[in-house]
Amino acid sequence: KAGVTQTPRYLIKTRGQQVTLSCSPISGHRSVSWYQQTPGQGLQFLFEYFSETQRNKGNFPGRFSGRQFSNSRSEMNVSTLELGDSALYLCASREGSNQPQHFGDGTRLSIL
Amino acid sequence: AQSVSQHNHHVILSEAASLELGCNYSYGGTVNLFWYVQYPGQHLQLLLKYFSGDPLVKGIKGFEAEFIKSKFSFNLRKPSVQWSDTAEYFCAVSPGSARQLTFGSGTQLTVLP
């Protein structure tokens, strides 16, 4: 099976812009979660989607949003970008509620 | 809110040395426990997981971890490390519903040849 696929791998944006990141989970996995990884804050949970519904949300401002499509693919959107949004954004998928999460390579977002 | 502590930020060992990385969590209920590894330039990979049953869990590449409920700990061990084990190691916890992961800050392991 192919792993979790995230596109694009790298993005450079400027303050105030918005960005959309994409994640294709492992085939058959219906749950997709998003995490932000920074040197200062480490790995932090953003949100989780299952069957097109957001089931859980971390402590991030409303500028961070996401959605999931019927084929389980997910997108994450960040609006009004700030310098502090520079990070590696990781997507993870899992098969069921009692299964581990499998991570993609991430999208590295740099804000100038 | 749950939290995870990894007290060793950077560990340097010589090849063939034994490894133990500490992980403590704070959460009063049933937990699922994980160790992930991130090799340079690669994605996070699952090393091992604990959901229930035998508290001594064996993972890939010769790693194992022991869940000690009374100490809220899930330490990672390997009897003899190799240069290829150089990576960052993350302990993670999720509540019994196995939804979001709370990660520790990570331990950078450097193995000298």
PDB file of C-alpha atoms in Angstrom:
ATOM      1  CA  LYS A   1       0.000   0.000   0.000  1.00  0.00           C
ATOM      2  CA  ALA A   2       1.137   3.514  -0.656  1.00  0.00           C
ATOM      3  CA  GLY A   3       1.767   5.590   2.431  1.00  0.00           C
ATOM      4  CA  VAL A   4       0.238   8.887   3.437  1.00  0.00           C
ATOM      5  CA  THR A   5       0.857  11.398   0.659  1.00  0.00           C
ATOM      6  CA  GLN A   6       1.096  15.108   1.315  1.00  0.00           C
ATOM      7  CA  THR A   7       1.310  17.826  -1.310  1.00  0.00           C
ATOM      8  CA  PRO A   8       3.074  20.061  -1.854  1.00  0.00           C
ATOM      9  CA  ARG A   9       6.281  19.196  -0.027  1.00  0.00           C
ATOM     10  CA  TYR A  10       7.406  22.808   0.244  1.00  0.00           C
ATOM     11  CA  LEU A  11       5.593  26.121   0.174  1.00  0.00           C
ATOM     12  CA  ILE A  12       6.751  29.687   0.510  1.00  0.00           C
ATOM     13  CA  LYS A  13       4.149  32.333   1.263  1.00  0.00           C
ATOM     14  CA  THR A  14       4.082  35.896   2.560  1.00  0.00           C
ATOM     15  CA  ARG A  15       2.255  37.298   5.553  1.00  0.00           C
ATOM     16  CA  GLY A  16      -1.440  37.818   5.017  1.00  0.00           C
ATOM     17  CA  GLN A  17      -1.804  35.208   2.301  1.00  0.00           C
ATOM     18  CA  GLN A  18      -3.701  31.967   2.683  1.00  0.00           C
ATOM     19  CA  VAL A  19      -2.595  28.433   1.922  1.00  0.00           C
ATOM     20  CA  THR A  20      -4.177  25.031   1.320  1.00  0.00           C
ATOM     21  CA  LEU A  21      -2.349  21.794   2.059  1.00  0.00           C
ATOM     22  CA  SER A  22      -3.487  18.406   0.832  1.00  0.00           C
ATOM     23  CA  CYS A  23      -3.318  14.924   2.312  1.00  0.00           C
ATOM     24  CA  SER A  24      -4.214  11.561   0.804  1.00  0.00           C
ATOM     25  CA  PRO A  25      -4.465   8.864   3.467  1.00  0.00           C
ATOM     26  CA  ILE A  26      -3.464   5.243   3.159  1.00  0.00           C
ATOM     27  CA  SER A  27      -6.069   3.347   1.172  1.00  0.00           C
ATOM     28  CA  GLY A  28      -8.836   2.160   3.471  1.00  0.00           C
ATOM     29  CA  HIS A  29      -7.999   4.625   6.246  1.00  0.00           C
ATOM     30  CA  ARG A  30     -10.954   6.856   7.056  1.00  0.00           C
ATOM     31  CA  SER A  31      -9.465   8.937   9.849  1.00  0.00           C
ATOM     32  CA  VAL A  32      -7.103  11.800   9.044  1.00  0.00           C
ATOM     33  CA  SER A  33      -5.355  13.995  11.594  1.00  0.00           C
ATOM     34  CA  TRP A  34      -3.194  17.069  11.154  1.00  0.00           C
ATOM     35  CA  TYR A  35      -0.257  18.158  13.316  1.00  0.00           C
ATOM     36  CA  GLN A  36       2.044  21.163  13.354  1.00  0.00           C
ATOM     37  CA  GLN A  37       5.735  20.615  14.111  1.00  0.00           C
ATOM     38  CA  THR A  38       7.978  23.533  15.096  1.00  0.00           C
ATOM     39  CA  PRO A  39      11.350  23.649  16.894  1.00  0.00           C
ATOM     40  CA  GLY A  40       9.859  25.654  19.747  1.00  0.00           C
ATOM     41  CA  GLN A  41       6.501  23.972  20.320  1.00  0.00           C
ATOM     42  CA  GLY A  42       7.216  20.473  19.027  1.00  0.00           C
ATOM     43  CA  LEU A  43       4.395  18.396  17.608  1.00  0.00           C
ATOM     44  CA  GLN A  44       0.953  19.804  18.268  1.00  0.00           C
ATOM     45  CA  PHE A  45      -2.420  18.395  17.284  1.00  0.00           C
ATOM     46  CA  LEU A  46      -4.519  20.541  14.959  1.00  0.00           C
ATOM     47  CA  PHE A  47      -7.638  18.501  14.163  1.00  0.00           C
ATOM     48  CA  GLU A  48      -8.994  15.101  13.203  1.00  0.00           C
ATOM     49  CA  TYR A  49     -11.528  14.173  10.552  1.00  0.00           C
ATOM     50  CA  PHE A  50     -13.518  10.994  10.142  1.00  0.00           C
ATOM     51  CA  SER A  51     -16.178  10.403   7.511  1.00  0.00           C
ATOM     52  CA  GLU A  52     -16.047  14.062   6.455  1.00  0.00           C
ATOM     53  CA  THR A  53     -16.731  15.265  10.019  1.00  0.00           C
ATOM     54  CA  GLN A  54     -14.337  17.060  12.309  1.00  0.00           C
ATOM     55  CA  ARG A  55     -14.215  14.976  15.467  1.00  0.00           C
ATOM     56  CA  ASN A  56     -11.594  16.760  17.487  1.00  0.00           C
ATOM     57  CA  LYS A  57      -9.794  20.093  17.398  1.00  0.00           C
ATOM     58  CA  GLY A  58      -6.626  21.289  19.049  1.00  0.00           C
ATOM     59  CA  ASN A  59      -5.875  24.667  20.545  1.00  0.00           C
ATOM     60  CA  PHE A  60      -5.294  26.668  17.389  1.00  0.00           C
ATOM     61  CA  PRO A  61      -6.977  29.874  16.205  1.00  0.00           C
ATOM     62  CA  GLY A  62      -9.871  29.831  13.759  1.00  0.00           C
ATOM     63  CA  ARG A  63      -7.491  30.747  10.929  1.00  0.00           C
ATOM     64  CA  PHE A  64      -6.669  27.061  10.820  1.00  0.00           C
ATOM     65  CA  SER A  65      -9.414  24.980   9.250  1.00  0.00           C
ATOM     66  CA  GLY A  66      -9.777  21.746   7.418  1.00  0.00           C
ATOM     67  CA  ARG A  67     -12.126  19.454   5.634  1.00  0.00           C
ATOM     68  CA  GLN A  68     -12.370  15.888   4.472  1.00  0.00           C
ATOM     69  CA  PHE A  69     -13.864  14.604   1.259  1.00  0.00           C
ATOM     70  CA  SER A  70     -15.900  11.480   0.630  1.00  0.00           C
ATOM     71  CA  ASN A  71     -12.783   9.638  -0.582  1.00  0.00           C
ATOM     72  CA  SER A  72     -11.121  10.414   2.801  1.00  0.00           C
ATOM     73  CA  ARG A  73      -8.676  12.879   1.282  1.00  0.00           C
ATOM     74  CA  SER A  74      -8.246  15.908   3.477  1.00  0.00           C
ATOM     75  CA  GLU A  75      -7.229  19.514   3.058  1.00  0.00           C
ATOM     76  CA  MET A  76      -6.013  21.992   5.611  1.00  0.00           C
ATOM     77  CA  ASN A  77      -6.342  25.727   5.121  1.00  0.00           C
ATOM     78  CA  VAL A  78      -4.574  28.531   6.920  1.00  0.00           C
ATOM     79  CA  SER A  79      -5.773  32.064   6.279  1.00  0.00           C
ATOM     80  CA  THR A  80      -4.097  35.393   7.003  1.00  0.00           C
ATOM     81  CA  LEU A  81      -0.718  33.778   7.394  1.00  0.00           C
ATOM     82  CA  GLU A  82       1.612  34.953  10.150  1.00  0.00           C
ATOM     83  CA  LEU A  83       5.352  34.494  10.511  1.00  0.00           C
ATOM     84  CA  GLY A  84       4.713  32.084  13.381  1.00  0.00           C
ATOM     85  CA  ASP A  85       2.840  29.734  11.065  1.00  0.00           C
ATOM     86  CA  SER A  86       6.145  28.659   9.552  1.00  0.00           C
ATOM     87  CA  ALA A  87       6.295  24.960  10.380  1.00  0.00           C
ATOM     88  CA  LEU A  88       6.224  21.420   9.118  1.00  0.00           C
ATOM     89  CA  TYR A  89       2.594  20.339   8.790  1.00  0.00           C
ATOM     90  CA  LEU A  90       2.084  16.622   9.162  1.00  0.00           C
ATOM     91  CA  CYS A  91      -0.881  14.530   8.167  1.00  0.00           C
ATOM     92  CA  ALA A  92      -1.563  11.134   9.691  1.00  0.00           C
ATOM     93  CA  SER A  93      -4.125   8.489   8.877  1.00  0.00           C
ATOM     94  CA  ARG A  94      -5.346   5.407  10.697  1.00  0.00           C
ATOM     95  CA  GLU A  95      -7.565   2.500   9.920  1.00  0.00           C
ATOM     96  CA  GLY A  96      -9.736   2.477  13.007  1.00  0.00           C
ATOM     97  CA  SER A  97     -10.169   3.878  16.458  1.00  0.00           C
ATOM     98  CA  ASN A  98      -7.786   1.391  18.087  1.00  0.00           C
ATOM     99  CA  GLN A  99      -5.060   1.556  15.484  1.00  0.00           C
ATOM    100  CA  PRO A 100      -1.865   3.649  15.393  1.00  0.00           C
ATOM    101  CA  GLN A 101      -1.512   6.701  13.207  1.00  0.00           C
ATOM    102  CA  HIS A 102       0.745   6.611  10.154  1.00  0.00           C
ATOM    103  CA  PHE A 103       2.401   9.853   9.136  1.00  0.00           C
ATOM    104  CA  GLY A 104       3.221  11.453   5.809  1.00  0.00           C
ATOM    105  CA  ASP A 105       6.417  13.310   4.929  1.00  0.00           C
ATOM    106  CA  GLY A 106       4.804  16.640   5.693  1.00  0.00           C
ATOM    107  CA  THR A 107       4.535  19.991   3.981  1.00  0.00           C
ATOM    108  CA  ARG A 108       7.137  22.530   5.007  1.00  0.00           C
ATOM    109  CA  LEU A 109       5.558  25.967   5.022  1.00  0.00           C
ATOM    110  CA  SER A 110       7.764  29.033   5.170  1.00  0.00           C
ATOM    111  CA  ILE A 111       6.301  32.474   5.691  1.00  0.00           C
ATOM    112  CA  LEU A 112       8.327  35.484   4.561  1.00  0.00           C
TER     113      LEU A 112
ATOM    114  CA  ALA B   1      -5.098  18.187  29.847  1.00  0.00           C
ATOM    115  CA  GLN B   2      -2.688  15.361  29.300  1.00  0.00           C
ATOM    116  CA  SER B   3       1.033  15.987  28.925  1.00  0.00           C
ATOM    117  CA  VAL B   4       4.081  13.940  28.035  1.00  0.00           C
ATOM    118  CA  SER B   5       7.590  14.496  29.373  1.00  0.00           C
ATOM    119  CA  GLN B   6      10.783  13.300  27.789  1.00  0.00           C
ATOM    120  CA  HIS B   7      13.523  14.368  30.121  1.00  0.00           C
ATOM    121  CA  ASN B   8      16.473  13.549  27.885  1.00  0.00           C
ATOM    122  CA  HIS B   9      16.720  16.106  25.109  1.00  0.00           C
ATOM    123  CA  HIS B  10      19.926  14.825  23.581  1.00  0.00           C
ATOM    124  CA  VAL B  11      21.613  11.489  24.209  1.00  0.00           C
ATOM    125  CA  ILE B  12      24.993  10.540  22.784  1.00  0.00           C
ATOM    126  CA  LEU B  13      26.100   6.907  22.845  1.00  0.00           C
ATOM    127  CA  SER B  14      28.769   4.766  21.280  1.00  0.00           C
ATOM    128  CA  GLU B  15      27.796   1.814  19.147  1.00  0.00           C
ATOM    129  CA  ALA B  16      26.906  -1.321  21.164  1.00  0.00           C
ATOM    130  CA  ALA B  17      25.950   0.727  24.220  1.00  0.00           C
ATOM    131  CA  SER B  18      22.573   0.118  25.813  1.00  0.00           C
ATOM    132  CA  LEU B  19      19.821   2.684  25.467  1.00  0.00           C
ATOM    133  CA  GLU B  20      17.007   3.765  27.724  1.00  0.00           C
ATOM    134  CA  LEU B  21      14.910   6.837  26.940  1.00  0.00           C
ATOM    135  CA  GLY B  22      12.495   8.060  29.550  1.00  0.00           C
ATOM    136  CA  CYS B  23       8.853   8.960  28.956  1.00  0.00           C
ATOM    137  CA  ASN B  24       6.355  10.012  31.604  1.00  0.00           C
ATOM    138  CA  TYR B  25       2.793  11.105  31.029  1.00  0.00           C
ATOM    139  CA  SER B  26       0.067  12.717  33.036  1.00  0.00           C
ATOM    140  CA  TYR B  27      -3.406  11.367  32.418  1.00  0.00           C
ATOM    141  CA  GLY B  28      -5.658   9.630  34.875  1.00  0.00           C
ATOM    142  CA  GLY B  29      -7.598   7.339  32.577  1.00  0.00           C
ATOM    143  CA  THR B  30      -6.867   4.548  30.161  1.00  0.00           C
ATOM    144  CA  VAL B  31      -4.143   5.462  27.713  1.00  0.00           C
ATOM    145  CA  ASN B  32      -2.621   4.177  24.534  1.00  0.00           C
ATOM    146  CA  LEU B  33       1.130   4.677  24.313  1.00  0.00           C
ATOM    147  CA  PHE B  34       3.455   4.995  21.349  1.00  0.00           C
ATOM    148  CA  TRP B  35       7.045   5.561  20.408  1.00  0.00           C
ATOM    149  CA  TYR B  36       7.740   7.114  17.031  1.00  0.00           C
ATOM    150  CA  VAL B  37      11.120   7.667  15.389  1.00  0.00           C
ATOM    151  CA  GLN B  38      12.095  10.326  12.881  1.00  0.00           C
ATOM    152  CA  TYR B  39      15.270   9.543  10.932  1.00  0.00           C
ATOM    153  CA  PRO B  40      16.987  12.502   9.268  1.00  0.00           C
ATOM    154  CA  GLY B  41      14.958  13.595   6.262  1.00  0.00           C
ATOM    155  CA  GLN B  42      12.289  10.953   6.771  1.00  0.00           C
ATOM    156  CA  HIS B  43       8.758  10.897   8.091  1.00  0.00           C
ATOM    157  CA  LEU B  44       7.688   9.817  11.556  1.00  0.00           C
ATOM    158  CA  GLN B  45       7.618   6.049  11.792  1.00  0.00           C
ATOM    159  CA  LEU B  46       5.930   3.921  14.419  1.00  0.00           C
ATOM    160  CA  LEU B  47       8.444   1.987  16.533  1.00  0.00           C
ATOM    161  CA  LEU B  48       6.017   0.303  18.878  1.00  0.00           C
ATOM    162  CA  LYS B  49       2.640   0.706  20.519  1.00  0.00           C
ATOM    163  CA  TYR B  50       0.831  -0.324  23.672  1.00  0.00           C
ATOM    164  CA  PHE B  51      -2.939  -0.613  23.858  1.00  0.00           C
ATOM    165  CA  SER B  52      -3.480  -3.303  26.483  1.00  0.00           C
ATOM    166  CA  GLY B  53      -2.154  -6.647  27.679  1.00  0.00           C
ATOM    167  CA  ASP B  54       1.502  -7.446  28.307  1.00  0.00           C
ATOM    168  CA  PRO B  55       3.159  -4.232  29.549  1.00  0.00           C
ATOM    169  CA  LEU B  56       6.438  -5.211  27.882  1.00  0.00           C
ATOM    170  CA  VAL B  57       6.055  -4.327  24.234  1.00  0.00           C
ATOM    171  CA  LYS B  58       8.453  -5.302  21.475  1.00  0.00           C
ATOM    172  CA  GLY B  59       8.771  -3.171  18.387  1.00  0.00           C
ATOM    173  CA  ILE B  60      10.777  -3.006  15.227  1.00  0.00           C
ATOM    174  CA  LYS B  61      14.567  -2.907  14.965  1.00  0.00           C
ATOM    175  CA  GLY B  62      15.126  -4.508  18.370  1.00  0.00           C
ATOM    176  CA  PHE B  63      13.401  -1.796  20.398  1.00  0.00           C
ATOM    177  CA  GLU B  64      11.148  -2.533  23.349  1.00  0.00           C
ATOM    178  CA  ALA B  65       9.259  -0.483  25.901  1.00  0.00           C
ATOM    179  CA  GLU B  66       7.760  -1.194  29.291  1.00  0.00           C
ATOM    180  CA  PHE B  67       4.524   0.347  30.513  1.00  0.00           C
ATOM    181  CA  ILE B  68       4.592   0.885  34.266  1.00  0.00           C
ATOM    182  CA  LYS B  69       1.146   2.144  35.174  1.00  0.00           C
ATOM    183  CA  SER B  70       2.029   3.047  38.768  1.00  0.00           C
ATOM    184  CA  LYS B  71       4.823   5.313  37.537  1.00  0.00           C
ATOM    185  CA  PHE B  72       2.952   6.690  34.510  1.00  0.00           C
ATOM    186  CA  SER B  73       5.985   5.716  32.461  1.00  0.00           C
ATOM    187  CA  PHE B  74       6.672   4.114  29.103  1.00  0.00           C
ATOM    188  CA  ASN B  75      10.450   3.969  28.719  1.00  0.00           C
ATOM    189  CA  LEU B  76      12.082   2.884  25.486  1.00  0.00           C
ATOM    190  CA  ARG B  77      15.005   0.444  25.558  1.00  0.00           C
ATOM    191  CA  LYS B  78      17.443  -1.213  23.224  1.00  0.00           C
ATOM    192  CA  PRO B  79      20.250  -3.466  24.474  1.00  0.00           C
ATOM    193  CA  SER B  80      22.787  -2.525  21.804  1.00  0.00           C
ATOM    194  CA  VAL B  81      22.460   0.570  19.607  1.00  0.00           C
ATOM    195  CA  GLN B  82      23.815   0.956  16.099  1.00  0.00           C
ATOM    196  CA  TRP B  83      24.989   4.018  14.198  1.00  0.00           C
ATOM    197  CA  SER B  84      21.814   3.707  12.091  1.00  0.00           C
ATOM    198  CA  ASP B  85      19.696   4.347  15.206  1.00  0.00           C
ATOM    199  CA  THR B  86      20.722   7.999  15.094  1.00  0.00           C
ATOM    200  CA  ALA B  87      17.380   9.802  14.958  1.00  0.00           C
ATOM    201  CA  GLU B  88      14.868  11.747  16.996  1.00  0.00           C
ATOM    202  CA  TYR B  89      12.561   9.693  19.180  1.00  0.00           C
ATOM    203  CA  PHE B  90       9.106  10.812  20.247  1.00  0.00           C
ATOM    204  CA  CYS B  91       6.902   9.377  22.942  1.00  0.00           C
ATOM    205  CA  ALA B  92       3.171   9.929  22.406  1.00  0.00           C
ATOM    206  CA  VAL B  93       0.015   9.299  24.376  1.00  0.00           C
ATOM    207  CA  SER B  94      -3.636   9.202  23.455  1.00  0.00           C
ATOM    208  CA  PRO B  95      -6.652   8.604  25.639  1.00  0.00           C
ATOM    209  CA  GLY B  96      -8.418   5.274  25.475  1.00  0.00           C
ATOM    210  CA  SER B  97     -10.509   6.449  22.548  1.00  0.00           C
ATOM    211  CA  ALA B  98      -7.230   6.621  20.592  1.00  0.00           C
ATOM    212  CA  ARG B  99      -7.881   9.924  18.897  1.00  0.00           C
ATOM    213  CA  GLN B 100      -5.437  12.787  19.128  1.00  0.00           C
ATOM    214  CA  LEU B 101      -1.841  12.140  20.037  1.00  0.00           C
ATOM    215  CA  THR B 102      -0.039  14.241  22.603  1.00  0.00           C
ATOM    216  CA  PHE B 103       3.677  14.143  21.898  1.00  0.00           C
ATOM    217  CA  GLY B 104       6.676  14.633  24.118  1.00  0.00           C
ATOM    218  CA  SER B 105       9.303  17.153  23.075  1.00  0.00           C
ATOM    219  CA  GLY B 106      11.480  14.444  21.574  1.00  0.00           C
ATOM    220  CA  THR B 107      14.932  13.015  22.310  1.00  0.00           C
ATOM    221  CA  GLN B 108      17.697  13.366  19.767  1.00  0.00           C
ATOM    222  CA  LEU B 109      19.841  10.223  19.843  1.00  0.00           C
ATOM    223  CA  THR B 110      23.304  10.372  18.323  1.00  0.00           C
ATOM    224  CA  VAL B 111      25.204   7.098  18.032  1.00  0.00           C
ATOM    225  CA  LEU B 112      28.920   7.438  17.442  1.00  0.00           C
ATOM    226  CA  PRO B 113      30.564   4.782  15.249  1.00  0.00           C
TER     227      PRO B 113
END
